[in-house]
mmCIF file of C-alpha atoms in Angstrom:
data_model
loop_
_atom_site.group_PDB
_atom_site.id
_atom_site.type_symbol
_atom_site.label_atom_id
_atom_site.label_comp_id
_atom_site.label_asym_id
_atom_site.label_seq_id
_atom_site.Cartn_x
_atom_site.Cartn_y
_atom_site.Cartn_z
ATOM 1 C CA MET A 1 26.599 0.452 5.948
ATOM 2 C CA SER A 2 22.939 -0.265 5.357
ATOM 3 C CA LYS A 3 20.601 2.517 4.336
ATOM 4 C CA SER A 4 17.815 3.809 6.529
ATOM 5 C CA PRO A 5 14.183 3.096 5.514
ATOM 6 C CA ALA A 6 13.759 6.758 4.528
ATOM 7 C CA GLU A 7 16.815 6.598 2.262
ATOM 8 C CA VAL A 8 15.608 3.333 0.705
ATOM 9 C CA GLY A 9 12.173 4.824 0.019
ATOM 10 C CA LYS A 10 13.571 8.047 -1.389
ATOM 11 C CA GLU A 11 15.894 6.204 -3.762
ATOM 12 C CA LEU A 12 13.099 3.864 -4.848
ATOM 13 C CA PHE A 13 10.758 6.755 -5.715
ATOM 14 C CA GLU A 14 13.485 8.672 -7.518
ATOM 15 C CA LYS A 15 14.258 5.625 -9.664
ATOM 16 C CA GLU A 16 10.554 5.109 -10.454
ATOM 17 C CA GLU A 17 10.108 8.745 -11.419
ATOM 18 C CA GLN A 18 13.199 8.674 -13.620
ATOM 19 C CA LYS A 19 11.851 5.575 -15.368
ATOM 20 C CA ASP A 20 8.418 7.200 -15.835
ATOM 21 C CA ARG A 21 10.028 10.288 -17.353
ATOM 22 C CA GLU A 22 12.056 8.178 -19.781
ATOM 23 C CA VAL A 23 9.023 6.175 -20.889
ATOM 24 C CA ALA A 24 6.799 9.238 -21.207
ATOM 25 C CA LYS A 25 9.209 11.227 -23.306
ATOM 26 C CA LYS A 26 10.255 8.637 -25.862
ATOM 27 C CA PHE A 27 8.542 8.777 -29.210
ATOM 28 C CA SER A 28 9.108 5.439 -30.882
ATOM 29 C CA PRO A 29 7.724 4.777 -34.378
ATOM 30 C CA GLN A 30 8.647 1.125 -33.936
ATOM 31 C CA LYS A 31 6.554 0.855 -30.792
ATOM 32 C CA ILE A 32 3.684 2.737 -32.457
ATOM 33 C CA LEU A 33 3.745 0.359 -35.427
ATOM 34 C CA GLU A 34 3.789 -2.646 -33.107
ATOM 35 C CA ASP A 35 0.959 -1.148 -31.106
ATOM 36 C CA ALA A 36 -1.107 -0.672 -34.288
ATOM 37 C CA LYS A 37 -0.863 -4.408 -34.960
ATOM 38 C CA ALA A 38 -1.843 -5.418 -31.436
ATOM 39 C CA ILE A 39 -5.166 -7.211 -31.101
ATOM 40 C CA ARG A 40 -7.411 -5.511 -28.568
ATOM 41 C CA VAL A 41 -10.577 -6.693 -26.930
ATOM 42 C CA LEU A 42 -13.842 -4.871 -26.410
ATOM 43 C CA ASN A 43 -16.290 -6.515 -24.028
ATOM 44 C CA ASP A 44 -19.779 -5.774 -25.234
ATOM 45 C CA PRO A 45 -22.849 -6.972 -23.303
ATOM 46 C CA VAL A 46 -24.647 -7.858 -26.554
ATOM 47 C CA LEU A 47 -21.904 -9.346 -28.739
ATOM 48 C CA GLY A 48 -19.523 -10.550 -26.043
ATOM 49 C CA GLU A 49 -15.774 -10.375 -26.525
ATOM 50 C CA VAL A 50 -15.041 -8.479 -29.738
ATOM 51 C CA LYS A 51 -11.428 -8.598 -30.874
ATOM 52 C CA TYR A 52 -10.183 -5.803 -33.103
ATOM 53 C CA THR A 53 -7.195 -3.775 -34.173
ATOM 54 C CA VAL A 54 -7.035 -0.008 -34.389
ATOM 55 C CA LEU A 55 -7.639 1.675 -37.725
ATOM 56 C CA THR A 56 -4.451 2.792 -39.430
ATOM 57 C CA THR A 57 -3.933 5.947 -41.472
ATOM 58 C CA GLY A 58 -4.135 3.720 -44.568
ATOM 59 C CA ASP A 59 -7.541 2.484 -43.427
ATOM 60 C CA LEU A 60 -8.765 6.030 -42.918
ATOM 61 C CA LEU A 61 -7.507 7.126 -46.343
ATOM 62 C CA ALA A 62 -9.227 4.187 -48.017
ATOM 63 C CA MET A 63 -12.467 4.721 -46.133
ATOM 64 C CA ASN A 64 -12.442 8.415 -46.933
ATOM 65 C CA LYS A 65 -12.842 7.562 -50.603
ATOM 66 C CA ILE A 66 -16.100 5.692 -49.969
ATOM 67 C CA THR A 67 -19.037 8.036 -50.361
ATOM 68 C CA ASP A 68 -21.886 5.664 -49.531
ATOM 69 C CA GLU A 69 -22.563 5.726 -45.807
ATOM 70 C CA TRP A 70 -23.435 2.009 -45.511
ATOM 71 C CA GLU A 71 -20.478 0.860 -47.559
ATOM 72 C CA ARG A 72 -18.225 2.959 -45.382
ATOM 73 C CA ALA A 73 -19.736 1.345 -42.272
ATOM 74 C CA ARG A 74 -19.134 -2.100 -43.762
ATOM 75 C CA SER A 75 -15.560 -1.155 -44.603
ATOM 76 C CA THR A 76 -15.017 0.144 -41.077
ATOM 77 C CA ILE A 77 -16.302 -3.103 -39.549
ATOM 78 C CA PHE A 78 -14.108 -5.176 -41.840
ATOM 79 C CA ARG A 79 -10.996 -3.099 -41.212
ATOM 80 C CA LEU A 80 -11.480 -3.212 -37.453
ATOM 81 C CA LEU A 81 -12.039 -6.967 -37.325
ATOM 82 C CA HIS A 82 -10.178 -8.708 -40.131
ATOM 83 C CA LYS A 83 -6.725 -8.814 -38.502
ATOM 84 C CA ALA A 84 -8.178 -10.419 -35.397
ATOM 85 C CA TYR A 85 -10.406 -12.806 -37.360
ATOM 86 C CA PRO A 86 -8.487 -14.180 -40.379
ATOM 87 C CA GLU A 87 -11.668 -15.869 -41.626
ATOM 88 C CA LEU A 88 -12.839 -12.422 -42.694
ATOM 89 C CA LYS A 89 -10.982 -12.227 -45.976
ATOM 90 C CA GLU A 90 -12.766 -9.416 -47.767
ATOM 91 C CA GLU A 91 -15.258 -6.687 -47.030
ATOM 92 C CA LYS A 92 -18.078 -8.633 -48.626
ATOM 93 C CA ASP A 93 -17.778 -11.240 -45.870
ATOM 94 C CA VAL A 94 -19.347 -8.682 -43.566
ATOM 95 C CA ASP A 95 -22.455 -8.813 -45.771
ATOM 96 C CA ASN A 96 -23.160 -12.292 -44.403
ATOM 97 C CA PHE A 97 -23.348 -11.050 -40.822
ATOM 98 C CA PRO A 98 -26.897 -11.120 -39.399
ATOM 99 C CA GLY A 99 -28.444 -7.695 -39.511
ATOM 100 C CA HIS A 100 -28.643 -7.297 -35.736
ATOM 101 C CA VAL A 101 -24.902 -7.998 -35.396
ATOM 102 C CA THR A 102 -23.998 -5.404 -37.984
ATOM 103 C CA THR A 103 -26.386 -2.937 -36.385
ATOM 104 C CA ARG A 104 -24.788 -3.498 -32.987
ATOM 105 C CA LEU A 105 -21.300 -3.099 -34.444
ATOM 106 C CA CYS A 106 -22.405 0.153 -36.062
ATOM 107 C CA GLU A 107 -23.708 1.326 -32.683
ATOM 108 C CA LEU A 108 -20.372 0.499 -31.084
ATOM 109 C CA ILE A 109 -18.495 2.278 -33.854
ATOM 110 C CA ALA A 110 -20.677 5.371 -33.447
ATOM 111 C CA ASP A 111 -19.521 5.739 -29.846
ATOM 112 C CA PRO A 112 -15.920 7.001 -29.807
ATOM 113 C CA GLU A 113 -15.469 5.478 -26.345
ATOM 114 C CA ASN A 114 -15.351 2.005 -27.884
ATOM 115 C CA PHE A 115 -13.007 1.409 -30.790
ATOM 116 C CA PHE A 116 -11.522 4.846 -31.212
ATOM 117 C CA GLN A 117 -10.515 5.918 -27.760
ATOM 118 C CA ILE A 118 -7.203 7.731 -27.755
ATOM 119 C CA PRO A 119 -4.932 6.185 -25.121
ATOM 120 C CA GLN A 120 -4.405 8.513 -22.179
ATOM 121 C CA ALA A 121 -1.265 8.668 -20.095
ATOM 122 C CA SER A 122 -2.271 7.078 -16.834
ATOM 123 C CA THR A 123 -0.662 5.712 -13.733
ATOM 124 C CA ASN A 124 -3.746 3.892 -12.632
ATOM 125 C CA GLY A 125 -3.647 0.909 -14.941
ATOM 126 C CA SER A 126 -5.744 -0.019 -17.934
ATOM 127 C CA GLN A 127 -9.459 0.329 -18.294
ATOM 128 C CA SER A 128 -11.584 -2.509 -17.108
ATOM 129 C CA THR A 129 -13.449 -3.093 -20.342
ATOM 130 C CA LYS A 130 -10.644 -2.775 -22.845
ATOM 131 C CA LYS A 131 -7.536 -4.861 -22.576
ATOM 132 C CA ARG A 132 -4.627 -5.742 -24.757
ATOM 133 C CA LYS A 133 -4.833 -9.394 -25.749
ATOM 134 C CA SER A 134 -1.612 -10.043 -27.613
ATOM 135 C CA SER A 135 0.685 -8.731 -30.256
ATOM 136 C CA ALA A 136 -0.077 -9.903 -33.759
ATOM 137 C CA MET B 1 16.712 37.940 -5.026
ATOM 138 C CA VAL B 2 15.009 34.691 -5.950
ATOM 139 C CA ASN B 3 15.589 31.866 -3.530
ATOM 140 C CA THR B 4 15.597 28.649 -5.542
ATOM 141 C CA THR B 5 15.819 26.392 -2.506
ATOM 142 C CA PRO B 6 12.388 25.342 -1.307
ATOM 143 C CA VAL B 7 11.819 26.241 2.318
ATOM 144 C CA ILE B 8 9.312 23.478 2.964
ATOM 145 C CA GLY B 9 9.673 20.157 1.262
ATOM 146 C CA ARG B 10 6.668 17.998 0.700
ATOM 147 C CA ASN B 11 8.708 14.916 1.468
ATOM 148 C CA GLY B 12 9.425 13.493 4.851
ATOM 149 C CA SER B 13 10.307 10.597 7.048
ATOM 150 C CA ILE B 14 8.054 8.288 9.031
ATOM 151 C CA THR B 15 8.832 7.071 12.511
ATOM 152 C CA ILE B 16 7.081 4.517 14.692
ATOM 153 C CA ASN B 17 7.850 4.594 18.401
ATOM 154 C CA GLY B 18 10.919 6.669 17.671
ATOM 155 C CA ALA B 19 12.368 4.318 15.052
ATOM 156 C CA GLU B 20 12.618 5.366 11.423
ATOM 157 C CA ALA B 21 10.160 3.261 9.451
ATOM 158 C CA GLY B 22 9.862 4.798 6.013
ATOM 159 C CA TYR B 23 9.595 7.700 3.618
ATOM 160 C CA ILE B 24 6.656 9.770 2.371
ATOM 161 C CA LYS B 25 6.357 11.960 -0.688
ATOM 162 C CA GLY B 26 3.914 14.547 -1.973
ATOM 163 C CA VAL B 27 2.081 15.286 1.254
ATOM 164 C CA THR B 28 -0.769 17.782 1.365
ATOM 165 C CA PHE B 29 -2.738 18.841 4.428
ATOM 166 C CA ASP B 30 -6.461 19.273 4.784
ATOM 167 C CA MET B 31 -7.346 20.639 8.190
ATOM 168 C CA ASP B 32 -10.963 20.883 9.319
ATOM 169 C CA ALA B 33 -12.306 22.755 12.313
ATOM 170 C CA ASP B 34 -15.812 23.006 13.677
ATOM 171 C CA VAL B 35 -17.160 26.521 13.984
ATOM 172 C CA ILE B 36 -18.299 27.745 17.374
ATOM 173 C CA LYS B 37 -20.566 30.690 16.654
ATOM 174 C CA ASP B 38 -23.234 32.435 18.659
ATOM 175 C CA TYR B 39 -25.219 35.673 18.466
ATOM 176 C CA LYS B 40 -26.731 37.970 21.003
ATOM 177 C CA PHE B 41 -29.989 39.849 20.727
ATOM 178 C CA THR B 42 -30.019 43.112 18.791
ATOM 179 C CA SER B 43 -26.911 42.188 16.830
ATOM 180 C CA ASP B 44 -26.482 40.380 13.525
ATOM 181 C CA ILE B 45 -22.776 39.808 13.930
ATOM 182 C CA PRO B 46 -21.443 36.857 15.940
ATOM 183 C CA ALA B 47 -20.742 37.589 19.560
ATOM 184 C CA VAL B 48 -18.686 34.401 19.682
ATOM 185 C CA LEU B 49 -16.719 33.052 16.771
ATOM 186 C CA GLU B 50 -14.172 30.420 17.633
ATOM 187 C CA SER B 51 -12.423 27.503 16.017
ATOM 188 C CA GLY B 52 -13.709 24.289 17.597
ATOM 189 C CA ASN B 53 -12.833 20.633 17.317
ATOM 190 C CA LYS B 54 -10.193 20.017 14.711
ATOM 191 C CA SER B 55 -9.168 17.170 12.482
ATOM 192 C CA PHE B 56 -5.927 16.923 10.593
ATOM 193 C CA LYS B 57 -6.319 14.998 7.385
ATOM 194 C CA PHE B 58 -3.539 14.493 4.914
ATOM 195 C CA SER B 59 -3.022 12.847 1.572
ATOM 196 C CA PHE B 60 0.129 11.714 -0.136
ATOM 197 C CA GLU B 61 1.406 10.549 -3.477
ATOM 198 C CA LYS B 62 3.660 7.744 -2.279
ATOM 199 C CA MET B 63 4.709 6.186 0.993
ATOM 200 C CA PHE B 64 7.415 3.579 1.503
ATOM 201 C CA ILE B 65 7.287 1.472 4.662
ATOM 202 C CA ASP B 66 10.107 -0.854 5.628
ATOM 203 C CA THR B 67 9.198 -4.553 5.748
ATOM 204 C CA THR B 68 9.650 -4.567 9.526
ATOM 205 C CA TYR B 69 6.801 -2.096 9.987
ATOM 206 C CA ALA B 70 4.653 -2.773 6.905
ATOM 207 C CA ALA B 71 2.127 -5.054 8.583
ATOM 208 C CA GLN B 72 1.764 -2.699 11.537
ATOM 209 C CA VAL B 73 1.137 0.366 9.372
ATOM 210 C CA LEU B 74 -1.351 -1.443 7.152
ATOM 211 C CA ALA B 75 -3.137 -2.653 10.277
ATOM 212 C CA GLY B 76 -3.475 0.877 11.630
ATOM 213 C CA THR B 77 -0.462 1.440 13.862
ATOM 214 C CA LYS B 78 0.048 5.123 14.630
ATOM 215 C CA MET B 79 3.017 6.881 13.084
ATOM 216 C CA THR B 80 4.768 10.180 13.319
ATOM 217 C CA ILE B 81 5.336 11.927 10.012
ATOM 218 C CA LEU B 82 8.027 14.556 9.914
ATOM 219 C CA LEU B 83 8.035 16.961 6.976
ATOM 220 C CA GLY B 84 10.895 19.302 6.494
ATOM 221 C CA PRO B 85 12.832 21.320 3.971
ATOM 222 C CA ALA B 86 14.625 19.742 1.082
ATOM 223 C CA ASN B 87 18.094 20.824 2.091
ATOM 224 C CA SER B 88 20.270 18.793 4.419
ATOM 225 C CA THR B 89 21.026 21.546 6.944
ATOM 226 C CA PRO B 90 17.568 22.576 8.071
ATOM 227 C CA THR B 91 18.516 24.469 11.238
ATOM 228 C CA GLY B 92 16.100 27.331 11.691
ATOM 229 C CA GLN B 93 13.754 26.062 8.996
ATOM 230 C CA PRO B 94 10.085 25.209 9.592
ATOM 231 C CA LYS B 95 9.289 21.659 10.649
ATOM 232 C CA TYR B 96 5.847 20.076 10.257
ATOM 233 C CA THR B 97 5.052 17.126 12.490
ATOM 234 C CA LEU B 98 1.968 14.957 12.168
ATOM 235 C CA THR B 99 1.627 12.869 15.301
ATOM 236 C CA ASN B 100 -0.355 9.680 15.865
ATOM 237 C CA ALA B 101 -1.099 9.477 12.167
ATOM 238 C CA ILE B 102 -3.001 6.559 10.705
ATOM 239 C CA ILE B 103 -3.621 5.538 7.128
ATOM 240 C CA LEU B 104 -7.282 5.553 6.147
ATOM 241 C CA HIS B 105 -7.302 4.862 2.443
ATOM 242 C CA HIS B 106 -4.689 2.946 0.559
ATOM 243 C CA GLY B 107 -3.751 0.329 -1.945
ATOM 244 C CA TRP B 108 -0.270 -1.038 -1.831
ATOM 245 C CA ARG B 109 2.311 -3.051 -3.670
ATOM 246 C CA ASP B 110 5.202 -5.086 -2.391
ATOM 247 C CA GLU B 111 8.780 -4.060 -3.026
ATOM 248 C CA GLN B 112 12.011 -5.810 -2.117
ATOM 249 C CA ASN B 113 12.523 -4.009 1.187
ATOM 250 C CA GLY B 114 8.994 -3.008 2.103
ATOM 251 C CA VAL B 115 5.650 -1.897 0.765
ATOM 252 C CA VAL B 116 4.720 1.142 -1.317
ATOM 253 C CA ILE B 117 1.372 2.817 -0.782
ATOM 254 C CA GLU B 118 0.259 5.135 -3.557
ATOM 255 C CA ASN B 119 -2.337 7.898 -3.576
ATOM 256 C CA GLY B 120 -3.263 7.294 0.027
ATOM 257 C CA SER B 121 -4.766 9.432 2.723
ATOM 258 C CA GLY B 122 -4.890 9.463 6.471
ATOM 259 C CA GLU B 123 -5.579 11.440 9.564
ATOM 260 C CA ALA B 124 -3.375 12.593 12.413
ATOM 261 C CA ALA B 125 -4.200 13.545 15.970
ATOM 262 C CA ALA B 126 -2.217 16.749 15.702
ATOM 263 C CA LEU B 127 -0.208 18.906 13.370
ATOM 264 C CA THR B 128 2.600 20.845 14.955
ATOM 265 C CA ILE B 129 4.504 23.549 13.158
ATOM 266 C CA GLY B 130 7.904 24.083 14.679
ATOM 267 C CA THR B 131 11.434 24.965 13.747
ATOM 268 C CA TYR B 132 14.484 22.800 13.305
ATOM 269 C CA SER B 133 17.058 23.428 15.982
#
């Protein structure tokens, strides 16, 4: 006997909600580690498409040891970009960036909405300006 | 004594021309009424204070519409939305009926047997509060 439209809809929503609950409640270190390696994209009107990866705890610990403000900024830029751009092999490579590029990157870093936004649980899809590109 | 069975569910069925067409979940009402108010001389309190023209808006979390009726609903066909209690033997329980309801704001996605509209809103010609018999 076929189900009525109301029964079909009710079952569909119950299944979706069950799935949402399962996804929301699972803490998975494996998924977190994979997510940390994922290359993300920031669309900036000045620099264009900037690919980056999130800073890890190791990055933060290393950067915390740097006392000079400019060296820490350089380290931050390098750590954000080097996994997405293999041609950046060491922090000193950032020194060859034109000044206006580094300045713009520093401006982007200063705004927590750009590289450091904490992902929010949302049912409305991803943000328009930041999208996951691929897994590294 | 605490009654753990909700008296009024926020879920309900949708019918079009008497035929069951879908399911709706998370419905909230937002009724507006114009104020009819007038004063007479020597008094600062209203001599007339009445509820005027009414509109019955509603919003919902999710609505499922069977494939047969999907195009009609998305095009603005009027529906009847029946909201009742969660239990299966509702005799004597309150029954909310939105008649000639239309969807005003929606995005939708296709499912195997129909379409799902999420976070939508609409307006009905009337809201009737009755009792299941």
